[in-house]
Short mmCIF file of the N, C-alpha and C atoms (twelve columns), coordinates in Angstrom:
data_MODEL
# 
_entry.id   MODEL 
# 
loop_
_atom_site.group_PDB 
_atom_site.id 
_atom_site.type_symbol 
_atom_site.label_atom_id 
_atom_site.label_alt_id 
_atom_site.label_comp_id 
_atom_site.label_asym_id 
_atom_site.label_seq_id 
_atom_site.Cartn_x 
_atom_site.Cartn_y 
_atom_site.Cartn_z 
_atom_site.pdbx_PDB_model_num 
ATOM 1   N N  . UNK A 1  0.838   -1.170  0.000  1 
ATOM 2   C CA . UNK A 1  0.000   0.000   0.000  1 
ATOM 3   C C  . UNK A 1  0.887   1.239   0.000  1 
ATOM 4   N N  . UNK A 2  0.796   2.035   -0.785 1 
ATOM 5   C CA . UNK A 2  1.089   3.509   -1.074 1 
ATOM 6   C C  . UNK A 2  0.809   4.321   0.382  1 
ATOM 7   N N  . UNK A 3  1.455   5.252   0.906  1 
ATOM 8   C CA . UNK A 3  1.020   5.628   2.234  1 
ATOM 9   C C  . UNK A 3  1.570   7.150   2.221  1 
ATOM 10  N N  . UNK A 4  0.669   8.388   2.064  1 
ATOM 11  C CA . UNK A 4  1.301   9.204   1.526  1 
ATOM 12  C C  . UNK A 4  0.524   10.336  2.853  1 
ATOM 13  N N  . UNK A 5  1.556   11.307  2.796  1 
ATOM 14  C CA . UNK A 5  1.147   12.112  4.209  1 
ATOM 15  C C  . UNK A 5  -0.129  12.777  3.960  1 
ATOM 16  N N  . UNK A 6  -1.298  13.425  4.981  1 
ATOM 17  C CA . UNK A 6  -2.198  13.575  4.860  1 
ATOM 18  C C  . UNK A 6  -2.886  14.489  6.234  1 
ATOM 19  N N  . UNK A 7  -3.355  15.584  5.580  1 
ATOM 20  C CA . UNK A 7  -3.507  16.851  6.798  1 
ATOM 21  C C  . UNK A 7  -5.101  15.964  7.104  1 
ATOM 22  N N  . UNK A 8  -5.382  14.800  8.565  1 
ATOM 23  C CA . UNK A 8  -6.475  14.715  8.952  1 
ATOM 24  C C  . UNK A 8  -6.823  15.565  9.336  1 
ATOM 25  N N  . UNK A 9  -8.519  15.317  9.186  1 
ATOM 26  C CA . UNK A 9  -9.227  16.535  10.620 1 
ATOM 27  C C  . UNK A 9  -8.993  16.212  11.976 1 
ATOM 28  N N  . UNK A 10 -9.238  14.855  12.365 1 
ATOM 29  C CA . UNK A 10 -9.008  14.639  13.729 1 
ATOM 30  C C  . UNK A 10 -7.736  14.249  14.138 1 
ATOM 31  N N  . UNK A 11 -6.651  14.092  13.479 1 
ATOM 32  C CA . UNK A 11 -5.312  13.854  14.071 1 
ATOM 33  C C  . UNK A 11 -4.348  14.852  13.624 1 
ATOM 34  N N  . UNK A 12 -4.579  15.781  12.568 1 
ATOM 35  C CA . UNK A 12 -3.566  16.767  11.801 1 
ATOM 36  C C  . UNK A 12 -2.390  15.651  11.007 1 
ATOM 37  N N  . UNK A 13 -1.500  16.044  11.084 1 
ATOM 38  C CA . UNK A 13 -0.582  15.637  9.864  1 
ATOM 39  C C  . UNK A 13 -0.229  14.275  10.118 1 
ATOM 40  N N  . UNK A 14 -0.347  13.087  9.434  1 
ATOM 41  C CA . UNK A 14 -0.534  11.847  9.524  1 
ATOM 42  C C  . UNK A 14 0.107   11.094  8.422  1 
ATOM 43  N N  . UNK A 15 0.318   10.125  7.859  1 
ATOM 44  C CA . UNK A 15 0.310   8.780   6.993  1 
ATOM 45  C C  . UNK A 15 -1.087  8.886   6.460  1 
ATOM 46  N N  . UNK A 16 -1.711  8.362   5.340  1 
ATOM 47  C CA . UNK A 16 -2.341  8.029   5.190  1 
ATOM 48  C C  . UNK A 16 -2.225  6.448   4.659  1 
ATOM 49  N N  . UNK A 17 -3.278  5.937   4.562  1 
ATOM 50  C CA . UNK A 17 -2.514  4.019   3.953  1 
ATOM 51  C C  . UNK A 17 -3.403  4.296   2.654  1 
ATOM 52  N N  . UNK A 18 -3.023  4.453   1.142  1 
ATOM 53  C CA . UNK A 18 -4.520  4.768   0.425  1 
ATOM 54  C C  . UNK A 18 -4.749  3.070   -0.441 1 
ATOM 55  N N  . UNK A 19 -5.914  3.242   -1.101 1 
ATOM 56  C CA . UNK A 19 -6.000  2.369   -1.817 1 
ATOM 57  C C  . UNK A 19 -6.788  0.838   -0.701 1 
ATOM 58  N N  . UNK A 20 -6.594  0.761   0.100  1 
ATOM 59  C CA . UNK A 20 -7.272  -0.288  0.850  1 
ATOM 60  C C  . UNK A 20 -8.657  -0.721  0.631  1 
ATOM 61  N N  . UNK A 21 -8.610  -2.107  -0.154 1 
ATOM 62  C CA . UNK A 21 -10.257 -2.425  -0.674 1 
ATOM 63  C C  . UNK A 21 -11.143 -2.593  0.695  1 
ATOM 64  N N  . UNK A 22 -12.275 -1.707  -0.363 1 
ATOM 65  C CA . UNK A 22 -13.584 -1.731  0.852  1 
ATOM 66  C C  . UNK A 22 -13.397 -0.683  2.487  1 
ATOM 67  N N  . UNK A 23 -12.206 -0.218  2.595  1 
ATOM 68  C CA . UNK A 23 -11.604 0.526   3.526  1 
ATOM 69  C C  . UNK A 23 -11.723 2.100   2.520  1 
ATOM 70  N N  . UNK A 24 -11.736 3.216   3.924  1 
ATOM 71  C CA . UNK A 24 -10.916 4.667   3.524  1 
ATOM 72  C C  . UNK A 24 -10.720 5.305   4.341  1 
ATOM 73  N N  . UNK A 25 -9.832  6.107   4.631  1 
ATOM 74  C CA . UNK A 25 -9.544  6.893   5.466  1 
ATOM 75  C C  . UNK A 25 -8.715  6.449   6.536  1 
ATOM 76  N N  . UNK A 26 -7.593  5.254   6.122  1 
ATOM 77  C CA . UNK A 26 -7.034  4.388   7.138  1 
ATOM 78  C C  . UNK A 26 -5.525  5.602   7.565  1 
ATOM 79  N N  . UNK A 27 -5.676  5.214   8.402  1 
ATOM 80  C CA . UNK A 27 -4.355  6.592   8.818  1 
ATOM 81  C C  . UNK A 27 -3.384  5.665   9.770  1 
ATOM 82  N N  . UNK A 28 -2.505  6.653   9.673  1 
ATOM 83  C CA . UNK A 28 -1.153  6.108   11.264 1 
ATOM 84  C C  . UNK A 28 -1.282  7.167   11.704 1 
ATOM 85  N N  . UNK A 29 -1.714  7.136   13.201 1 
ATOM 86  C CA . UNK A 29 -1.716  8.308   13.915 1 
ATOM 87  C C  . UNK A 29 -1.443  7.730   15.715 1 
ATOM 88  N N  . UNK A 30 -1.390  8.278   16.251 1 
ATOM 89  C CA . UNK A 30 -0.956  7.750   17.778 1 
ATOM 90  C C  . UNK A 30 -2.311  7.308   18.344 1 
ATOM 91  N N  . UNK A 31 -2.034  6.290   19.184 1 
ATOM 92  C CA . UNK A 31 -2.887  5.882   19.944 1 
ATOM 93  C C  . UNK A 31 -2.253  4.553   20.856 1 
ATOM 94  N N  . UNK A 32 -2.514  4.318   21.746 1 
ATOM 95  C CA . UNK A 32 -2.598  3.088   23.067 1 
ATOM 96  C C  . UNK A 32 -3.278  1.693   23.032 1 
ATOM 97  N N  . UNK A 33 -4.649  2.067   22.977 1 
ATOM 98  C CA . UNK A 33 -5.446  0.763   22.627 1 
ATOM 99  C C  . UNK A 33 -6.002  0.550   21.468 1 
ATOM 100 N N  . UNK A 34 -6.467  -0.439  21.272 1 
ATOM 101 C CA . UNK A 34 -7.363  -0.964  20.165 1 
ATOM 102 C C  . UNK A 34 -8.730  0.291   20.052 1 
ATOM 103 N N  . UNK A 35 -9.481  -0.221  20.865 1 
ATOM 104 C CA . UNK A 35 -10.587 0.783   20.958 1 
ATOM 105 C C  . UNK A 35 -10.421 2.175   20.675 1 
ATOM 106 N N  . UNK A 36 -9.157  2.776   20.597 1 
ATOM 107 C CA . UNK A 36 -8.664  4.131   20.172 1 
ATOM 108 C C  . UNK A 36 -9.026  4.508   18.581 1 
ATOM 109 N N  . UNK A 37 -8.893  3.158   17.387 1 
ATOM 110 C CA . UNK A 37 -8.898  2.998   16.394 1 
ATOM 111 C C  . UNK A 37 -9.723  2.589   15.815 1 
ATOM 112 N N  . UNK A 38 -9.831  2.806   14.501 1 
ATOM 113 C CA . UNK A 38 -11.189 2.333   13.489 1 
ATOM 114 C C  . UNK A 38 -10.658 2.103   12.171 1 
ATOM 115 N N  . UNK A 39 -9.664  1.213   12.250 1 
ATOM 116 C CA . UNK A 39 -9.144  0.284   11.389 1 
ATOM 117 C C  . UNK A 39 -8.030  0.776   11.001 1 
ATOM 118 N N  . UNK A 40 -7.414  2.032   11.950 1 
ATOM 119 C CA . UNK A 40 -5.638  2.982   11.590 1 
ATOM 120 C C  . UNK A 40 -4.868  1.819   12.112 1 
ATOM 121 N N  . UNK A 41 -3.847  2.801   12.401 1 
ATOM 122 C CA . UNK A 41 -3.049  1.606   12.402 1 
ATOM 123 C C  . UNK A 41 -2.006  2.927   13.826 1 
ATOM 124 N N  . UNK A 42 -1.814  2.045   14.871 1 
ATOM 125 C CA . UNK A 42 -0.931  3.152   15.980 1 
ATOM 126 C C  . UNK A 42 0.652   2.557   15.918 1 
ATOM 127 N N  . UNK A 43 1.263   3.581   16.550 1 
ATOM 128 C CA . UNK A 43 2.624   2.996   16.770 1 
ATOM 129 C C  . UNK A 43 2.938   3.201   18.014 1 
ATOM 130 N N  . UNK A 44 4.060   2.377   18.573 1 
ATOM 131 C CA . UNK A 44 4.530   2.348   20.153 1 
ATOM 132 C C  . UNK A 44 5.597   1.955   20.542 1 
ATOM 133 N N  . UNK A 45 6.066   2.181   21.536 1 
ATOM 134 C CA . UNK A 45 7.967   1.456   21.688 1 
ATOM 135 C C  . UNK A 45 7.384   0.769   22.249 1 
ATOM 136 N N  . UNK A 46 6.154   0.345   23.422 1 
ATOM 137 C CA . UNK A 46 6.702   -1.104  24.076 1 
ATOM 138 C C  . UNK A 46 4.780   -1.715  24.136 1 
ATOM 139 N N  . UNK A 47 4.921   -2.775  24.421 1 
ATOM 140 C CA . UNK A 47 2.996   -3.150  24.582 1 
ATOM 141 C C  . UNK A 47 3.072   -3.144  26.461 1 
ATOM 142 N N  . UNK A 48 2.052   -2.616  26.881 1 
ATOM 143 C CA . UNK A 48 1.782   -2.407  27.879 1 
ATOM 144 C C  . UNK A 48 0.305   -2.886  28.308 1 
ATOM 145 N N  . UNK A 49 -0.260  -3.367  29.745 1 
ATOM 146 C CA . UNK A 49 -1.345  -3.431  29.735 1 
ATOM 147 C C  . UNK A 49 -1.862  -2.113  31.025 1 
ATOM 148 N N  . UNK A 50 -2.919  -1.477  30.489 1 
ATOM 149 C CA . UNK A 50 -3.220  -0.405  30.546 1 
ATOM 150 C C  . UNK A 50 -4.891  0.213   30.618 1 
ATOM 151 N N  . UNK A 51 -4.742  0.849   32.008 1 
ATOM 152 C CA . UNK A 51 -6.306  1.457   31.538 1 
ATOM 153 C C  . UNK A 51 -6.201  2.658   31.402 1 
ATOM 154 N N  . UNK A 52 -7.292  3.515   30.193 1 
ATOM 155 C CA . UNK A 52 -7.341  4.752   29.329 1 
ATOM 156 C C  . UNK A 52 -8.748  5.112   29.421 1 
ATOM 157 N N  . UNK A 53 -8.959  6.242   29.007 1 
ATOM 158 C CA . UNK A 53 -10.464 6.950   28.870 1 
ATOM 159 C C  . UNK A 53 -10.672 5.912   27.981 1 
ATOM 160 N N  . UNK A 54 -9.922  5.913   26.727 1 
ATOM 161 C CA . UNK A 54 -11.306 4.704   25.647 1 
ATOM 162 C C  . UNK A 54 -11.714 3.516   26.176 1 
ATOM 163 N N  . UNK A 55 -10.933 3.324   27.054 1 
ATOM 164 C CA . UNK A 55 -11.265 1.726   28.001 1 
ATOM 165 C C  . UNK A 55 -12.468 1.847   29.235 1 
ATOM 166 N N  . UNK A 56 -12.341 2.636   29.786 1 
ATOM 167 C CA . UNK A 56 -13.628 2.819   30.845 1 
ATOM 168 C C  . UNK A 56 -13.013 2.582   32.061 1 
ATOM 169 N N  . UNK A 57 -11.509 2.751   32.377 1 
ATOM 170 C CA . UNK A 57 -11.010 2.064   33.079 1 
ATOM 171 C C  . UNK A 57 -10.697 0.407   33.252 1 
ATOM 172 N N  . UNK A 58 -11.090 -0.503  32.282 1 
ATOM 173 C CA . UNK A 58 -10.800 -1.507  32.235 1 
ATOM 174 C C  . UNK A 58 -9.085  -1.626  31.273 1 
ATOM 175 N N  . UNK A 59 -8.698  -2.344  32.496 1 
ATOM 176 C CA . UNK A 59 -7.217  -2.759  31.653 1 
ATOM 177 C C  . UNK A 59 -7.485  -3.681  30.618 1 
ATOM 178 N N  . UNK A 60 -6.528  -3.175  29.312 1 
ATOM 179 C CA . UNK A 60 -6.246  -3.493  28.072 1 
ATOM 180 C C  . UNK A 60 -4.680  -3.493  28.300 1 
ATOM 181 N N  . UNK A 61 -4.548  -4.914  26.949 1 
ATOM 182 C CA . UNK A 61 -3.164  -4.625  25.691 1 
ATOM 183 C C  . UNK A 61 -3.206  -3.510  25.340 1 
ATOM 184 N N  . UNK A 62 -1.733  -2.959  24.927 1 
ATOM 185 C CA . UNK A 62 -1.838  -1.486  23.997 1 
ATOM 186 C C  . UNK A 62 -0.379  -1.265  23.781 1 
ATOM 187 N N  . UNK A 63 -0.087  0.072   23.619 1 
ATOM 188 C CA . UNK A 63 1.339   0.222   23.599 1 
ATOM 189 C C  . UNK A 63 1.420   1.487   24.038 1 
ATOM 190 N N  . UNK A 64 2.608   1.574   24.814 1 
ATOM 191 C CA . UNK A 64 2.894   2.806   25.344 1 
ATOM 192 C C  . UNK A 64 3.862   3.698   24.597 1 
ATOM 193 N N  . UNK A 65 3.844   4.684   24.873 1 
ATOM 194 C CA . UNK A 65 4.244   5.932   24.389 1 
ATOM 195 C C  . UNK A 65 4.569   6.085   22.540 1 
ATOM 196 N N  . UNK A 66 3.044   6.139   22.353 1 
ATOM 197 C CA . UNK A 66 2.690   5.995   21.310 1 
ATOM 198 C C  . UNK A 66 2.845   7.665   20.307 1 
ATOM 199 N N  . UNK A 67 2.493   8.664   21.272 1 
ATOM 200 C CA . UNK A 67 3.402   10.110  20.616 1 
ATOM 201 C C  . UNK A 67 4.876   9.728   20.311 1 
ATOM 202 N N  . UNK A 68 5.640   9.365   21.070 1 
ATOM 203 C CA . UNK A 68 6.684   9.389   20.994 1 
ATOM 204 C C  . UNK A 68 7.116   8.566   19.295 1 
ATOM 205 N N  . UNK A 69 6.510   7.172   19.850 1 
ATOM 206 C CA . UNK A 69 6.922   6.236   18.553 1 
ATOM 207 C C  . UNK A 69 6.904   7.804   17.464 1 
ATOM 208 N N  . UNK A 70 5.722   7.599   17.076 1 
ATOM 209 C CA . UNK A 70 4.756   8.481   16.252 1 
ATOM 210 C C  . UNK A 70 5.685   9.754   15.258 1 
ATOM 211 N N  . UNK A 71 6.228   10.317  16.325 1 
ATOM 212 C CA . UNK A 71 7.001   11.828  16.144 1 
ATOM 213 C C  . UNK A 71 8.352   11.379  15.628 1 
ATOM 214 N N  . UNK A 72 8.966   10.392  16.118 1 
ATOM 215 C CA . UNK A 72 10.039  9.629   15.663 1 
ATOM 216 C C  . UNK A 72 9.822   9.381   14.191 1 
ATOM 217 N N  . UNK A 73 8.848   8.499   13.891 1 
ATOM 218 C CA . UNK A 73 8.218   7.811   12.667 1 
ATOM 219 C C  . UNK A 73 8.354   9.195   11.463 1 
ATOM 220 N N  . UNK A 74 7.579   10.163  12.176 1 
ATOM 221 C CA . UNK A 74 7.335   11.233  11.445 1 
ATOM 222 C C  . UNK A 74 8.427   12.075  10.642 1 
ATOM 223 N N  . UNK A 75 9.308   12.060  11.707 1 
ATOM 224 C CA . UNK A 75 10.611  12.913  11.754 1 
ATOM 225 C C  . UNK A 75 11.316  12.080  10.577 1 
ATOM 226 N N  . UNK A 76 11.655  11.145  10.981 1 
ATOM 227 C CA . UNK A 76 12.255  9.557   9.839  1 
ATOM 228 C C  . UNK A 76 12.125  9.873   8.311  1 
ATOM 229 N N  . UNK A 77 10.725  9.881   8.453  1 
ATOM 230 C CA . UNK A 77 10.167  9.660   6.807  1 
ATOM 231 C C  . UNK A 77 10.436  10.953  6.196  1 
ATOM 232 N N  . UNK A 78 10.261  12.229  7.152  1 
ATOM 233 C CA . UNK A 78 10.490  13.308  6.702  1 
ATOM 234 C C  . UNK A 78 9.044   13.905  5.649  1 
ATOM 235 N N  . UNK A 79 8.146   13.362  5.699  1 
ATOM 236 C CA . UNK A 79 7.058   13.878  4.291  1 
ATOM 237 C C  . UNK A 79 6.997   13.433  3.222  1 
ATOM 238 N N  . UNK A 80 8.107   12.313  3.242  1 
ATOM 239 C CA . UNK A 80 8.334   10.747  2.026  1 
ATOM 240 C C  . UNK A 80 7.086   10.149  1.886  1 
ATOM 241 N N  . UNK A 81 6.305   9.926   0.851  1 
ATOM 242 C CA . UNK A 81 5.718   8.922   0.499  1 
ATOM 243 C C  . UNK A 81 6.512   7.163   0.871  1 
ATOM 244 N N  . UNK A 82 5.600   6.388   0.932  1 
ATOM 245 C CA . UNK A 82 6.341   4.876   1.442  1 
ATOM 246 C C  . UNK A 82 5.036   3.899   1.523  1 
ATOM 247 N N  . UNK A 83 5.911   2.908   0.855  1 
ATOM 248 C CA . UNK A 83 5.339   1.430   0.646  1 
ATOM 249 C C  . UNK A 83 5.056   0.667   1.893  1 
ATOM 250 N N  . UNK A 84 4.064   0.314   2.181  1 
ATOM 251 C CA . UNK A 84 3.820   -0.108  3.342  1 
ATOM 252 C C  . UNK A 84 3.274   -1.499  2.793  1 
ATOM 253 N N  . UNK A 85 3.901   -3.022  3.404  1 
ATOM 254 C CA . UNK A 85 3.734   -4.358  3.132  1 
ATOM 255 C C  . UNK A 85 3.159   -4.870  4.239  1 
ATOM 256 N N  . UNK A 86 2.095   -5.183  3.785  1 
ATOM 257 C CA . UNK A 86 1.386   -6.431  5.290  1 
ATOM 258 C C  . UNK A 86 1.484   -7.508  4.883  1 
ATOM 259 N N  . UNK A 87 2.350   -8.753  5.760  1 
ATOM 260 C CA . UNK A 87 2.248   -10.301 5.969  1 
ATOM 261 C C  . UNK A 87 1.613   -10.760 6.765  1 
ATOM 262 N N  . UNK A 88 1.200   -11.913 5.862  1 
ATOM 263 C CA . UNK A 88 0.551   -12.964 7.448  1 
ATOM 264 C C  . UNK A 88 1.741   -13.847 8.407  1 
ATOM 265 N N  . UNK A 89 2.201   -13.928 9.193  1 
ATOM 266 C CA . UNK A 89 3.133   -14.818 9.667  1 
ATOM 267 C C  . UNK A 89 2.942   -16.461 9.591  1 
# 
């Protein structure tokens, strides 16, 4: 997938993933848990289990310091377009 930067409304400057059948609007943007997302995709240095406002206080999987990953990621690519490959293991 083609993944080309993209001014969201709700996250500001992002990844976008384009082209995804039956999908739109798939983004990389920061987030912790699952429930944070609606089919994006987050980044994180470590998985943590964790309770958050999207959780209700119930501990979840997630990953922590997911700005951080994020800004790193950002900084990296620099505003590069990039091929993004999903495997099944």
């Amino acid at each position: 997938y083609t993944c080309s930067l993209f001014n969201s409304p709700k996250h500001g400057e992002v990844y976008q993933v384009m082209n995804v059948p039956n999908r739109s609007m798939i983004e990389i943007h920061p987030a912790n848990v699952a429930l944070e997302l609606l089919g994006c995709i987050a980044l994180g240095k470590e998985f943590a289990s964790m309770a958050t406002k999207a959780t209700q206080g119930k501990v979840m999987w997630g990953v922590n310091r997911s700005q951080d990953a994020f800004s790193e990621f950002m900084h990296l690519l620099g505003g590069d377009d990039f091929i993004l490959s999903i495997q099944r293991a």
